[in-house]
Coordinates of C-alpha atoms and ligand atoms in Angstrom, one line a residue:
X1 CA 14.1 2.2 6.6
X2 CA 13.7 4.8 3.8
X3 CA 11.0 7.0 2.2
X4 CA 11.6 7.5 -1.4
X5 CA 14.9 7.5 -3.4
X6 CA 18.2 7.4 -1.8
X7 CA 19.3 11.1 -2.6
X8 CA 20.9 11.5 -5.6
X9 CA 20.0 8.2 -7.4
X10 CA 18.5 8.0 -11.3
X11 CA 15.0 6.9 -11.4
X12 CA 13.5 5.1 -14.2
X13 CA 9.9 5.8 -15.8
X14 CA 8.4 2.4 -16.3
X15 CA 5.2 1.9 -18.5
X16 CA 3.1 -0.1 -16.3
X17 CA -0.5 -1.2 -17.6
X18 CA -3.6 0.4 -18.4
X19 CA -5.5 2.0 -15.4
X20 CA -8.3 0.3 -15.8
X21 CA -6.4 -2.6 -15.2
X22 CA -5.8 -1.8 -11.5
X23 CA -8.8 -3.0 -10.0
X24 CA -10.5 -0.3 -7.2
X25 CA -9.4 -1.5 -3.8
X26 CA -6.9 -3.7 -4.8
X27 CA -3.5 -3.9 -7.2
X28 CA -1.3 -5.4 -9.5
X29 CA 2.1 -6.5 -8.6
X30 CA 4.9 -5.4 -11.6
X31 CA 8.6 -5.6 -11.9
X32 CA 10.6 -2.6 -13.1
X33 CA 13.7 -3.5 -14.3
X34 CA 14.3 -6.0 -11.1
X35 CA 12.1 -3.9 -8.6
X36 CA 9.1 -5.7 -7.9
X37 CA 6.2 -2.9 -7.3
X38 CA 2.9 -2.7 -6.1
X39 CA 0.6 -0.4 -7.8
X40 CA -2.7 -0.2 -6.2
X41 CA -5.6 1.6 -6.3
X42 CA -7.9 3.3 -3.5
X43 CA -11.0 5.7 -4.3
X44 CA -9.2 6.4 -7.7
X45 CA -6.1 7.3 -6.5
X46 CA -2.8 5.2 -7.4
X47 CA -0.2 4.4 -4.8
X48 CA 3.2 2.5 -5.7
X49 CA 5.4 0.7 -3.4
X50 CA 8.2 -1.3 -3.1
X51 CA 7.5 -5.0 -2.3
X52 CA 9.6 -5.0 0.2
X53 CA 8.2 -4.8 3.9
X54 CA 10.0 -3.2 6.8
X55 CA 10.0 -6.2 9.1
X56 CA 11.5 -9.2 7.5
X57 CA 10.9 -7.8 3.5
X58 CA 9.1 -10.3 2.5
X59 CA 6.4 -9.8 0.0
X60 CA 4.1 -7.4 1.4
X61 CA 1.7 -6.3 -1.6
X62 CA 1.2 -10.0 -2.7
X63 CA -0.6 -9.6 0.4
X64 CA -4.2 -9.2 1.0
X65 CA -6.0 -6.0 1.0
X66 CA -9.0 -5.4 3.5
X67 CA -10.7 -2.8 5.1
X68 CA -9.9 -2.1 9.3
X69 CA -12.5 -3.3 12.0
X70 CA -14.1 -1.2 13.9
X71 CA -16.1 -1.2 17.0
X72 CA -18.9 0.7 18.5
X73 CA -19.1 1.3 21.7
X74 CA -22.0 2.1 24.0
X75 CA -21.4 5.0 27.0
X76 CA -20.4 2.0 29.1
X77 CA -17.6 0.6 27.2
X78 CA -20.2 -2.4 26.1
X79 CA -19.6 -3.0 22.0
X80 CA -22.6 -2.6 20.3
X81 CA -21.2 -3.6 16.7
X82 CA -18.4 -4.8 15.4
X83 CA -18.1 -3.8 11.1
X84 CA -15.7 -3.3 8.5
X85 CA -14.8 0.4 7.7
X86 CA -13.5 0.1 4.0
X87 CA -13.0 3.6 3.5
X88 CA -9.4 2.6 5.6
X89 CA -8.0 -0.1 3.6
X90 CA -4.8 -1.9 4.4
X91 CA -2.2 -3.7 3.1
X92 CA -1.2 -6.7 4.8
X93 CA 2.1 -8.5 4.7
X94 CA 1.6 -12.0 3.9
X95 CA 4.4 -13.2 6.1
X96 CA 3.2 -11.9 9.5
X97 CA 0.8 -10.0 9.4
X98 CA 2.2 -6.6 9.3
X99 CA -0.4 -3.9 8.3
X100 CA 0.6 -0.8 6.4
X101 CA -1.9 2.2 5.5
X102 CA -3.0 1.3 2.0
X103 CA -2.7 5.4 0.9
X104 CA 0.4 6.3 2.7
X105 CA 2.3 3.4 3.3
X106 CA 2.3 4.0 7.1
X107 CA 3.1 1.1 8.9
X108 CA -0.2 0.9 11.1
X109 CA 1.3 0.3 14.4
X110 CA 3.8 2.5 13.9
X111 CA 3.5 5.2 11.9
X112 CA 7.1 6.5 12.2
X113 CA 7.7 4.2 9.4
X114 CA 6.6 3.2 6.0
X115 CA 7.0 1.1 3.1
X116 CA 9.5 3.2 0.4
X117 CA 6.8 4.7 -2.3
X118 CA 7.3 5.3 -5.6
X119 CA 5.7 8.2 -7.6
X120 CA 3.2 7.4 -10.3
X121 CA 1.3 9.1 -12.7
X122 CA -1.6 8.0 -15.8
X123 CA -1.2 9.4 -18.7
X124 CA -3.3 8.9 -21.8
X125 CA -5.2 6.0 -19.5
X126 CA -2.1 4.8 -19.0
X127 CA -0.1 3.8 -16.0
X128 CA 3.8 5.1 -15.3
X129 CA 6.0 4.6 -12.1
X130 CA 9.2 6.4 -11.4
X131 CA 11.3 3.7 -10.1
Ligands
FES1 S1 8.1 -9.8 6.7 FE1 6.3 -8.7 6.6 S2 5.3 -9.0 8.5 FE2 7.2 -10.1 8.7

């Protein structure tokens, strides 16, 4: 499992779409030159990463996004609530399940590890990915 470029390979700058074409709390799944990326987007910011997930790679950002459950609990250990906190979005692999940490790729149960992320930038409204 890697985080970024192997050392000393090229990457590519890929024109991906307009921004406004990544919809808030979700993505848009691109390939660059063979490399099938997700680009998505959380509270305005962009995060890219290789389709590819760390368990089986299958095609983990065809997969859904959603916000974590969370519970409230009273002194006792009783829950009180049960809600969706969707200021904690993940991405999860359509295969099994795995979840990954929508802004840093983390894989949720095991943050030791995380999907390989690819730098991206807007420019002029416009989306690029180093790839
Ligand atoms: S391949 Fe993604 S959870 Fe198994």
């Amino acid at each position: 499992m890697s985080d970024g470029a192997a050392p000393g390979s090229a990457l590519q700058r890929y024109r991906v779409c307009p921004v406004d074409d990544v919809p808030e709390g979700g993505g848009v799944l691109v390939d660059l030159g063979g490399r099938e990326v997700g680009v998505f987007k959380h509270q305005g910011e962009l995060h890219a990463y290789d389709n590819r997930c760390l368990h089986q790679g299958g095609p983990v950002c065809s997969g859904e996004v959603l916000g974590v459950t969370r519970l409230e609990l009273d002194a006792g250990g009783e829950v009180v609530r049960e809600y969706l906190d969707d200021s904690d979005r993940r991405l999860i692999c359509p295969w099994h399940g795995w979840e990954y940490d929508l802004v840093t790729g983390e894989l949720a149960h095991d943050r030791r590890f995380r999907l390989r992320r690819f730098e991206v930038t807007v420019e002029d409204g416009i989306v690029y990915v180093d790839a």
